[in-house]
Amino acid sequence: MTDPRLAELSRLLPGLRLLAEPGDLEHYGRDWTRRWTPAPLAIALPTCADEVQAIVRWANARHVAIVPSGGRTGLSGGAVAACGELVLSLERMNRVLEFNPVDRTLTVQPGVTLHAVHEAARSHGLIYPVDFAARGSCSIGGTIATNAGGIRVIRYGNTREWVGGLKVVAGNGELLDLNRGLIKNSSGYDFRQLLIGSEGTLGIVVEATLKLTDPPPSSQVMLLALPDMEALMRVFALFRAQLTLQAFEFFTDHALRHVLAHGAQRAIDGDHPYYVVTEFDAADAGDQEAALAAFEHALEQGWVSDGVIAQSGAQAAALWRLREGITESLAPRRPYKNDVSVRISAVPAFLHDMQALLAHEYPQIEVVWFGHIGDGNLHINVLRPEGMAEEAFIAQCDHVTRLLAETLQRHGGSISAEHGIGLVKRAYLESTRSPAEIALMQGVRGVFDPNGILNPGKLFAAAGTPRAC
Amino acid sequence: MTDPRLAELSRLLPGLRLLAEPGDLEHYGRDWTRRWTPAPLAIALPTCADEVQAIVRWANARHVAIVPSGGRTGLSGGAVAACGELVLSLERMNRVLEFNPVDRTLTVQPGVTLHAVHEAARSHGLIYPVDFAARGSCSIGGTIATNAGGIRVIRYGNTREWVGGLKVVAGNGELLDLNRGLIKNSSGYDFRQLLIGSEGTLGIVVEATLKLTDPPPSSQVMLLALPDMEALMRVFALFRAQLTLQAFEFFTDHALRHVLAHGAQRAIDGDHPYYVVTEFDAADAGDQEAALAAFEHALEQGWVSDGVIAQSGAQAAALWRLREGITESLAPRRPYKNDVSVRISAVPAFLHDMQALLAHEYPQIEVVWFGHIGDGNLHINVLRPEGMAEEAFIAQCDHVTRLLAETLQRHGGSISAEHGIGLVKRAYLESTRSPAEIALMQGVRGVFDPNGILNPGKLFAAAGTPRAC
């Protein structure tokens, strides 16, 4: 702690854990992106909201940039500290504070993992329905900062709909207690909603009151093989009309190949270009008959080539692994990722243009894509060929991303469906948000964080703020 | 049109309808509150977003205050124009623009009534689930400006959850196309959510894309008579656990007396202090048995004294009228209204304090209250005694509202559950939002509306802005 600013912070908060060893700087300075070299000033690990507030006030006084840090599973560089920032890790604020059975809410600290929230809800006979593959590592604060979506959005919506109250330390150092779990509260601007998805640029979540709900009825999981893209939207429309869908996820044969090589078990024989994993309510025999009838209709129409319905929980998990294991199976290749969305009705036309673009721009490069078709959300993973230098690869991918952003703009889509903008996509923000909107965003940021100390350089370039890169 | 500013506006927009007759000024200058004397400058009735934008730009240049105006059914003075403002009525922008069957969205202009939205959704086999008694008169733009709640919040949430996209003319004159109906869009601050509930102080809604959903299964409507307040929360907990509730509304014998005098039919004999109207899913015999079992259990426990279950649609409507007719039955008395909320778990303790407060402060004054108990939302209607002067009556009610606000603050509640702050409650905003939050609200308002031309004086006093009263 030779930096005099850190010495001062230690004097202010004698109980605060501060780390500055090289290994710590590297560990806490990056997220699941690997594009930047971690270079934080130090790591602060507060244990309560008061300490967070004191750190933010100190940072304002000393013009030190802060990177709020959760599970660092983000894919857009939102938690990267590469420019001498203080990483403010919430990992020691990891307690479930209260379950309220009447309000059916769970109040938690921000460092609790999504998995721990699921477990706590389940122990009270309820569920917290936001879910995705990083559940064991991501922090609930991070899911709020990015308005995380995931695999159940089609049924339950995004994180935004499940946050009843937020305690936040704003960039100006004020502790805000937003909405306090009220169901109805029409008393001016809903800053709770503004903070959700703001990627740590307006405030730091220090406590969240999450809404819980009843578990869904028993469900069934089905894997479908499809002959072509046209079939995909037809099957989706059919299944949505006939069943109560909890998830409707698709992936390509490329994706399947990777996940099988990574240890998953093949569930349908033969070569098929597209697959769908779907989960739907199956409370009684009627629901199960409806599912079978929908499947048989799709088969007769030639929209599906084959299908499997899970006969046990283990088999359901095995089918899900085919979809959920994709990201992990690709991780060693450190793919370049796009995470895009359009309205569901725009999916066919967008897919047509997107496929043409990718085929043209990546002739020698493997592209794996999959996604949440029921939300209009596609994940594109571009794999660097062995002989290609990383810098050249990223330059080419950035070029294609710019073309992809133009395609999205034509189709009214978004360059970031659920990962956030962070560092990775800030150059493309104008494809999704107009200059007028971006100017208003910067204005609002200036209101909450007048000195620009919170996550500078994330979301948009931080002109005039300290320590932005 | 002797005012030179209006002459200029007419030259700028030759096709714009402008009204300035005394009858028009009175008609468009007030909402369902009757506390202020309407005194607008004139009424502008644009027919498209471009005209709205041109008016807002002109108003910025000439420092003319604008009051955005929908159905004017508001109860907080949010649409009152009493200080020479230009009323910008959206009533000519009243078309349903598009139904999208794949996205299941309805795109509408802001002047469409809630009832017309219901009808349009129904014609496509879907529903727009936000609903309340003013449905025939209120405009959809107004419901968005106040994040309207209503009688189905327990099942479907507030307006906030049903808006997929908003086109807005911001106070600075920019036309914003917010979120464009995307289900997943993590690309910076969600201004759509910020605008919802902002009471016309940040921007004017010129188009909305509403999410629709499947109609619920068949439902049943039940009226219950209850012996005391303790029973109310017990019956609610029981019914919520056993049934899928669509609505759970309660009212007092006082309220019943008014609605019966107004022409509704008595459905349960005898005197009972409290009543509940509840509607719940009854798709099959199992659901109906569960409802009967829950009712019988409540009867055995002494939590309900009597009950009726509707045997037909007409009877269901008659039971609903007992609850929905209350506001209308009181309207001729022009009651002083409070619209408050707490968390559901705080209802019993808050009700205890509230009843004591009202009994003490209004010894000679009739108070009628009812509400959405499943959302923690209570409506209090105070009736002016015949001999009492209006000014003295309002002064007394304002005094009690201040005490009520303190009570709410102790219980973590809100001074405005669903009506908005407007003019009526701005003096009490600090009981619900902290000074730090209010300062941030004013800062955000300054970003969207730097000249303070949109609805000045609403929500908070408009220091330094033109034409605030």
PDB file of C-alpha atoms in Angstrom, chain B residues 232-436:
ATOM      1  CA  LEU B 232     -59.072  -9.745   6.075  1.00  0.00           C
ATOM      2  CA  MET B 233     -55.387 -10.649   5.966  1.00  0.00           C
ATOM      3  CA  ARG B 234     -56.131 -14.235   7.008  1.00  0.00           C
ATOM      4  CA  VAL B 235     -58.624 -14.694   4.192  1.00  0.00           C
ATOM      5  CA  PHE B 236     -56.213 -13.098   1.752  1.00  0.00           C
ATOM      6  CA  ALA B 237     -53.375 -15.440   2.767  1.00  0.00           C
ATOM      7  CA  LEU B 238     -55.690 -18.454   2.545  1.00  0.00           C
ATOM      8  CA  PHE B 239     -57.116 -17.542  -0.857  1.00  0.00           C
ATOM      9  CA  ARG B 240     -53.729 -16.626  -2.305  1.00  0.00           C
ATOM     10  CA  ALA B 241     -52.319 -19.969  -1.214  1.00  0.00           C
ATOM     11  CA  GLN B 242     -55.232 -22.033  -2.539  1.00  0.00           C
ATOM     12  CA  LEU B 243     -56.339 -20.160  -5.686  1.00  0.00           C
ATOM     13  CA  THR B 244     -54.847 -18.228  -8.571  1.00  0.00           C
ATOM     14  CA  LEU B 245     -56.164 -14.784  -7.772  1.00  0.00           C
ATOM     15  CA  GLN B 246     -56.948 -12.245 -10.475  1.00  0.00           C
ATOM     16  CA  ALA B 247     -58.246  -9.644  -8.054  1.00  0.00           C
ATOM     17  CA  PHE B 248     -58.775  -9.305  -4.308  1.00  0.00           C
ATOM     18  CA  GLU B 249     -60.535  -6.051  -3.481  1.00  0.00           C
ATOM     19  CA  PHE B 250     -62.013  -4.942  -0.229  1.00  0.00           C
ATOM     20  CA  PHE B 251     -64.348  -2.205   0.965  1.00  0.00           C
ATOM     21  CA  THR B 252     -66.164  -1.150   4.113  1.00  0.00           C
ATOM     22  CA  ASP B 253     -69.842  -0.999   5.055  1.00  0.00           C
ATOM     23  CA  HIS B 254     -69.641   2.787   4.570  1.00  0.00           C
ATOM     24  CA  ALA B 255     -68.579   2.265   0.972  1.00  0.00           C
ATOM     25  CA  LEU B 256     -71.338  -0.296   0.457  1.00  0.00           C
ATOM     26  CA  ARG B 257     -73.955   2.131   1.717  1.00  0.00           C
ATOM     27  CA  HIS B 258     -72.957   4.710  -0.900  1.00  0.00           C
ATOM     28  CA  VAL B 259     -72.858   2.307  -3.785  1.00  0.00           C
ATOM     29  CA  LEU B 260     -76.262   0.835  -2.815  1.00  0.00           C
ATOM     30  CA  ALA B 261     -77.721   4.327  -2.641  1.00  0.00           C
ATOM     31  CA  HIS B 262     -76.298   4.849  -6.131  1.00  0.00           C
ATOM     32  CA  GLY B 263     -78.348   1.972  -7.546  1.00  0.00           C
ATOM     33  CA  ALA B 264     -76.280  -1.176  -6.986  1.00  0.00           C
ATOM     34  CA  GLN B 265     -78.034  -4.313  -5.703  1.00  0.00           C
ATOM     35  CA  ARG B 266     -77.369  -5.736  -2.251  1.00  0.00           C
ATOM     36  CA  ALA B 267     -75.937  -9.256  -2.559  1.00  0.00           C
ATOM     37  CA  ILE B 268     -75.482 -10.255   1.098  1.00  0.00           C
ATOM     38  CA  ASP B 269     -78.037  -9.539   3.811  1.00  0.00           C
ATOM     39  CA  GLY B 270     -77.280  -8.177   7.207  1.00  0.00           C
ATOM     40  CA  ASP B 271     -74.714  -5.712   8.539  1.00  0.00           C
ATOM     41  CA  HIS B 272     -71.066  -6.555   8.132  1.00  0.00           C
ATOM     42  CA  PRO B 273     -68.172  -4.156   8.635  1.00  0.00           C
ATOM     43  CA  TYR B 274     -66.005  -5.361   5.718  1.00  0.00           C
ATOM     44  CA  TYR B 275     -66.460  -6.931   2.310  1.00  0.00           C
ATOM     45  CA  VAL B 276     -64.196  -8.521  -0.274  1.00  0.00           C
ATOM     46  CA  VAL B 277     -64.781  -9.012  -4.000  1.00  0.00           C
ATOM     47  CA  THR B 278     -62.373 -11.577  -5.365  1.00  0.00           C
ATOM     48  CA  GLU B 279     -61.964 -13.082  -8.803  1.00  0.00           C
ATOM     49  CA  PHE B 280     -59.886 -16.200  -9.397  1.00  0.00           C
ATOM     50  CA  ASP B 281     -59.113 -18.757 -12.084  1.00  0.00           C
ATOM     51  CA  ALA B 282     -61.742 -21.469 -12.307  1.00  0.00           C
ATOM     52  CA  ALA B 283     -60.722 -23.437 -15.353  1.00  0.00           C
ATOM     53  CA  ASP B 284     -62.123 -26.757 -14.183  1.00  0.00           C
ATOM     54  CA  ALA B 285     -63.997 -28.568 -11.423  1.00  0.00           C
ATOM     55  CA  GLY B 286     -60.789 -28.831  -9.389  1.00  0.00           C
ATOM     56  CA  ASP B 287     -60.397 -25.060  -9.226  1.00  0.00           C
ATOM     57  CA  GLN B 288     -64.040 -24.641  -8.257  1.00  0.00           C
ATOM     58  CA  GLU B 289     -63.740 -27.234  -5.497  1.00  0.00           C
ATOM     59  CA  ALA B 290     -60.609 -25.503  -4.196  1.00  0.00           C
ATOM     60  CA  ALA B 291     -62.484 -22.210  -4.047  1.00  0.00           C
ATOM     61  CA  LEU B 292     -65.390 -23.763  -2.192  1.00  0.00           C
ATOM     62  CA  ALA B 293     -63.045 -25.517   0.214  1.00  0.00           C
ATOM     63  CA  ALA B 294     -61.208 -22.269   0.912  1.00  0.00           C
ATOM     64  CA  PHE B 295     -64.493 -20.475   1.535  1.00  0.00           C
ATOM     65  CA  GLU B 296     -65.744 -23.192   3.879  1.00  0.00           C
ATOM     66  CA  HIS B 297     -62.513 -23.209   5.812  1.00  0.00           C
ATOM     67  CA  ALA B 298     -62.733 -19.445   6.242  1.00  0.00           C
ATOM     68  CA  LEU B 299     -66.346 -19.791   7.391  1.00  0.00           C
ATOM     69  CA  GLU B 300     -65.441 -22.462   9.956  1.00  0.00           C
ATOM     70  CA  GLN B 301     -62.637 -20.298  11.297  1.00  0.00           C
ATOM     71  CA  GLY B 302     -64.991 -17.355  11.650  1.00  0.00           C
ATOM     72  CA  TRP B 303     -62.926 -15.281   9.185  1.00  0.00           C
ATOM     73  CA  VAL B 304     -65.918 -14.747   6.917  1.00  0.00           C
ATOM     74  CA  SER B 305     -69.534 -14.313   8.026  1.00  0.00           C
ATOM     75  CA  ASP B 306     -71.233 -14.898   4.701  1.00  0.00           C
ATOM     76  CA  GLY B 307     -70.485 -15.193   1.004  1.00  0.00           C
ATOM     77  CA  VAL B 308     -71.934 -15.337  -2.500  1.00  0.00           C
ATOM     78  CA  ILE B 309     -70.440 -16.877  -5.605  1.00  0.00           C
ATOM     79  CA  ALA B 310     -71.635 -15.502  -8.935  1.00  0.00           C
ATOM     80  CA  GLN B 311     -73.618 -18.009 -10.981  1.00  0.00           C
ATOM     81  CA  SER B 312     -73.587 -16.029 -14.214  1.00  0.00           C
ATOM     82  CA  GLY B 313     -71.735 -13.282 -16.003  1.00  0.00           C
ATOM     83  CA  ALA B 314     -74.484 -10.851 -15.070  1.00  0.00           C
ATOM     84  CA  GLN B 315     -74.184 -11.759 -11.408  1.00  0.00           C
ATOM     85  CA  ALA B 316     -70.403 -11.435 -11.564  1.00  0.00           C
ATOM     86  CA  ALA B 317     -70.834  -7.953 -13.028  1.00  0.00           C
ATOM     87  CA  ALA B 318     -73.309  -7.089 -10.258  1.00  0.00           C
ATOM     88  CA  LEU B 319     -70.834  -8.176  -7.576  1.00  0.00           C
ATOM     89  CA  TRP B 320     -68.037  -6.220  -9.254  1.00  0.00           C
ATOM     90  CA  ARG B 321     -70.269  -3.166  -9.373  1.00  0.00           C
ATOM     91  CA  LEU B 322     -70.336  -3.127  -5.573  1.00  0.00           C
ATOM     92  CA  ARG B 323     -66.592  -2.432  -5.649  1.00  0.00           C
ATOM     93  CA  GLU B 324     -66.148  -0.571  -8.906  1.00  0.00           C
ATOM     94  CA  GLY B 325     -69.136   1.696  -8.399  1.00  0.00           C
ATOM     95  CA  ILE B 326     -67.757   3.186  -5.184  1.00  0.00           C
ATOM     96  CA  THR B 327     -65.725   5.990  -6.770  1.00  0.00           C
ATOM     97  CA  GLU B 328     -68.620   7.013  -8.996  1.00  0.00           C
ATOM     98  CA  SER B 329     -71.111   6.908  -6.119  1.00  0.00           C
ATOM     99  CA  LEU B 330     -68.901   9.281  -4.130  1.00  0.00           C
ATOM    100  CA  ALA B 331     -68.065  11.604  -7.016  1.00  0.00           C
ATOM    101  CA  PRO B 332     -70.982  14.037  -6.479  1.00  0.00           C
ATOM    102  CA  ARG B 333     -69.615  14.668  -2.976  1.00  0.00           C
ATOM    103  CA  ARG B 334     -66.180  15.549  -4.448  1.00  0.00           C
ATOM    104  CA  PRO B 335     -64.310  13.639  -1.762  1.00  0.00           C
ATOM    105  CA  TYR B 336     -60.807  14.483  -0.613  1.00  0.00           C
ATOM    106  CA  LYS B 337     -58.753  11.459  -1.629  1.00  0.00           C
ATOM    107  CA  ASN B 338     -55.721   9.679  -0.289  1.00  0.00           C
ATOM    108  CA  ASP B 339     -54.220   6.849  -2.301  1.00  0.00           C
ATOM    109  CA  VAL B 340     -51.572   5.127  -0.235  1.00  0.00           C
ATOM    110  CA  SER B 341     -49.636   1.899  -0.203  1.00  0.00           C
ATOM    111  CA  VAL B 342     -47.405  -0.196   2.008  1.00  0.00           C
ATOM    112  CA  ARG B 343     -45.872  -3.626   1.571  1.00  0.00           C
ATOM    113  CA  ILE B 344     -48.496  -6.332   2.036  1.00  0.00           C
ATOM    114  CA  SER B 345     -46.759  -7.520   5.187  1.00  0.00           C
ATOM    115  CA  ALA B 346     -47.048  -3.999   6.621  1.00  0.00           C
ATOM    116  CA  VAL B 347     -50.799  -3.724   5.977  1.00  0.00           C
ATOM    117  CA  PRO B 348     -52.041  -4.902   9.404  1.00  0.00           C
ATOM    118  CA  ALA B 349     -49.783  -2.595  11.426  1.00  0.00           C
ATOM    119  CA  PHE B 350     -50.376   0.314   9.063  1.00  0.00           C
ATOM    120  CA  LEU B 351     -54.156  -0.190   9.097  1.00  0.00           C
ATOM    121  CA  HIS B 352     -54.105  -0.181  12.871  1.00  0.00           C
ATOM    122  CA  ASP B 353     -52.304   3.172  12.976  1.00  0.00           C
ATOM    123  CA  MET B 354     -54.307   4.574  10.083  1.00  0.00           C
ATOM    124  CA  GLN B 355     -57.664   3.744  11.620  1.00  0.00           C
ATOM    125  CA  ALA B 356     -56.637   5.319  14.904  1.00  0.00           C
ATOM    126  CA  LEU B 357     -55.433   8.430  13.106  1.00  0.00           C
ATOM    127  CA  LEU B 358     -58.588   8.826  11.015  1.00  0.00           C
ATOM    128  CA  ALA B 359     -60.883   8.211  13.989  1.00  0.00           C
ATOM    129  CA  HIS B 360     -59.023  10.830  16.005  1.00  0.00           C
ATOM    130  CA  GLU B 361     -58.643  13.471  13.300  1.00  0.00           C
ATOM    131  CA  TYR B 362     -62.008  13.126  11.567  1.00  0.00           C
ATOM    132  CA  PRO B 363     -64.416  12.673  14.489  1.00  0.00           C
ATOM    133  CA  GLN B 364     -67.334  14.402  12.732  1.00  0.00           C
ATOM    134  CA  ILE B 365     -66.412  13.564   9.174  1.00  0.00           C
ATOM    135  CA  GLU B 366     -67.384  10.517   7.146  1.00  0.00           C
ATOM    136  CA  VAL B 367     -64.437   8.565   5.777  1.00  0.00           C
ATOM    137  CA  VAL B 368     -64.972   5.859   3.168  1.00  0.00           C
ATOM    138  CA  TRP B 369     -62.114   3.544   2.402  1.00  0.00           C
ATOM    139  CA  PHE B 370     -61.516   0.569   0.210  1.00  0.00           C
ATOM    140  CA  GLY B 371     -58.732  -0.805  -1.859  1.00  0.00           C
ATOM    141  CA  HIS B 372     -56.562  -3.427  -3.456  1.00  0.00           C
ATOM    142  CA  ILE B 373     -55.468  -5.321  -0.398  1.00  0.00           C
ATOM    143  CA  GLY B 374     -53.390  -7.765  -2.414  1.00  0.00           C
ATOM    144  CA  ASP B 375     -51.110  -4.902  -3.522  1.00  0.00           C
ATOM    145  CA  GLY B 376     -51.046  -3.086  -0.197  1.00  0.00           C
ATOM    146  CA  ASN B 377     -52.996  -0.195  -1.744  1.00  0.00           C
ATOM    147  CA  LEU B 378     -55.736   1.679   0.142  1.00  0.00           C
ATOM    148  CA  HIS B 379     -58.003   4.433  -1.130  1.00  0.00           C
ATOM    149  CA  ILE B 380     -59.322   6.823   1.496  1.00  0.00           C
ATOM    150  CA  ASN B 381     -62.195   9.147   0.595  1.00  0.00           C
ATOM    151  CA  VAL B 382     -63.051  11.921   3.015  1.00  0.00           C
ATOM    152  CA  LEU B 383     -66.523  13.457   2.601  1.00  0.00           C
ATOM    153  CA  ARG B 384     -67.091  17.113   3.344  1.00  0.00           C
ATOM    154  CA  PRO B 385     -69.941  17.659   5.812  1.00  0.00           C
ATOM    155  CA  GLU B 386     -72.750  19.759   4.350  1.00  0.00           C
ATOM    156  CA  GLY B 387     -72.220  22.794   6.530  1.00  0.00           C
ATOM    157  CA  MET B 388     -68.447  22.954   6.239  1.00  0.00           C
ATOM    158  CA  ALA B 389     -66.732  25.476   3.961  1.00  0.00           C
ATOM    159  CA  GLU B 390     -64.603  23.868   1.258  1.00  0.00           C
ATOM    160  CA  GLU B 391     -61.493  25.802   2.190  1.00  0.00           C
ATOM    161  CA  ALA B 392     -61.649  24.783   5.826  1.00  0.00           C
ATOM    162  CA  PHE B 393     -62.380  21.206   4.815  1.00  0.00           C
ATOM    163  CA  ILE B 394     -59.354  20.989   2.533  1.00  0.00           C
ATOM    164  CA  ALA B 395     -57.146  22.630   5.141  1.00  0.00           C
ATOM    165  CA  GLN B 396     -58.185  20.014   7.669  1.00  0.00           C
ATOM    166  CA  CYS B 397     -57.696  17.176   5.186  1.00  0.00           C
ATOM    167  CA  ASP B 398     -54.278  18.497   4.217  1.00  0.00           C
ATOM    168  CA  HIS B 399     -53.359  18.542   7.875  1.00  0.00           C
ATOM    169  CA  VAL B 400     -54.450  14.913   8.260  1.00  0.00           C
ATOM    170  CA  THR B 401     -52.621  13.977   5.065  1.00  0.00           C
ATOM    171  CA  ARG B 402     -49.443  15.306   6.616  1.00  0.00           C
ATOM    172  CA  LEU B 403     -49.990  13.070   9.642  1.00  0.00           C
ATOM    173  CA  LEU B 404     -50.879  10.183   7.354  1.00  0.00           C
ATOM    174  CA  ALA B 405     -47.656  10.793   5.412  1.00  0.00           C
ATOM    175  CA  GLU B 406     -45.686  10.524   8.649  1.00  0.00           C
ATOM    176  CA  THR B 407     -47.481   7.271   9.439  1.00  0.00           C
ATOM    177  CA  LEU B 408     -46.675   5.958   5.983  1.00  0.00           C
ATOM    178  CA  GLN B 409     -43.048   6.923   6.347  1.00  0.00           C
ATOM    179  CA  ARG B 410     -42.834   4.904   9.564  1.00  0.00           C
ATOM    180  CA  HIS B 411     -44.254   1.886   7.722  1.00  0.00           C
ATOM    181  CA  GLY B 412     -42.106   2.311   4.594  1.00  0.00           C
ATOM    182  CA  GLY B 413     -45.112   3.190   2.456  1.00  0.00           C
ATOM    183  CA  SER B 414     -45.967   5.556  -0.375  1.00  0.00           C
ATOM    184  CA  ILE B 415     -48.150   8.677  -0.367  1.00  0.00           C
ATOM    185  CA  SER B 416     -49.158   7.809  -3.919  1.00  0.00           C
ATOM    186  CA  ALA B 417     -49.813   4.195  -4.846  1.00  0.00           C
ATOM    187  CA  GLU B 418     -51.245   4.706  -8.314  1.00  0.00           C
ATOM    188  CA  HIS B 419     -52.730   8.186  -8.799  1.00  0.00           C
ATOM    189  CA  GLY B 420     -49.423  10.028  -9.068  1.00  0.00           C
ATOM    190  CA  ILE B 421     -48.124  13.072  -7.214  1.00  0.00           C
ATOM    191  CA  GLY B 422     -49.307  15.859  -9.534  1.00  0.00           C
ATOM    192  CA  LEU B 423     -50.238  19.034  -7.698  1.00  0.00           C
ATOM    193  CA  VAL B 424     -52.216  17.369  -4.951  1.00  0.00           C
ATOM    194  CA  LYS B 425     -49.402  15.478  -3.254  1.00  0.00           C
ATOM    195  CA  ARG B 426     -46.226  17.336  -4.100  1.00  0.00           C
ATOM    196  CA  ALA B 427     -46.092  18.812  -0.606  1.00  0.00           C
ATOM    197  CA  TYR B 428     -45.894  15.283   0.805  1.00  0.00           C
ATOM    198  CA  LEU B 429     -43.381  13.801  -1.629  1.00  0.00           C
ATOM    199  CA  GLU B 430     -40.624  13.890   0.984  1.00  0.00           C
ATOM    200  CA  SER B 431     -42.492  11.350   3.074  1.00  0.00           C
ATOM    201  CA  THR B 432     -41.918   8.783   0.303  1.00  0.00           C
ATOM    202  CA  ARG B 433     -38.771   9.928  -1.494  1.00  0.00           C
ATOM    203  CA  SER B 434     -35.663  11.138   0.325  1.00  0.00           C
ATOM    204  CA  PRO B 435     -34.209  14.608  -0.262  1.00  0.00           C
ATOM    205  CA  ALA B 436     -31.339  12.915  -2.132  1.00  0.00           C
TER     206      ALA B 436
END
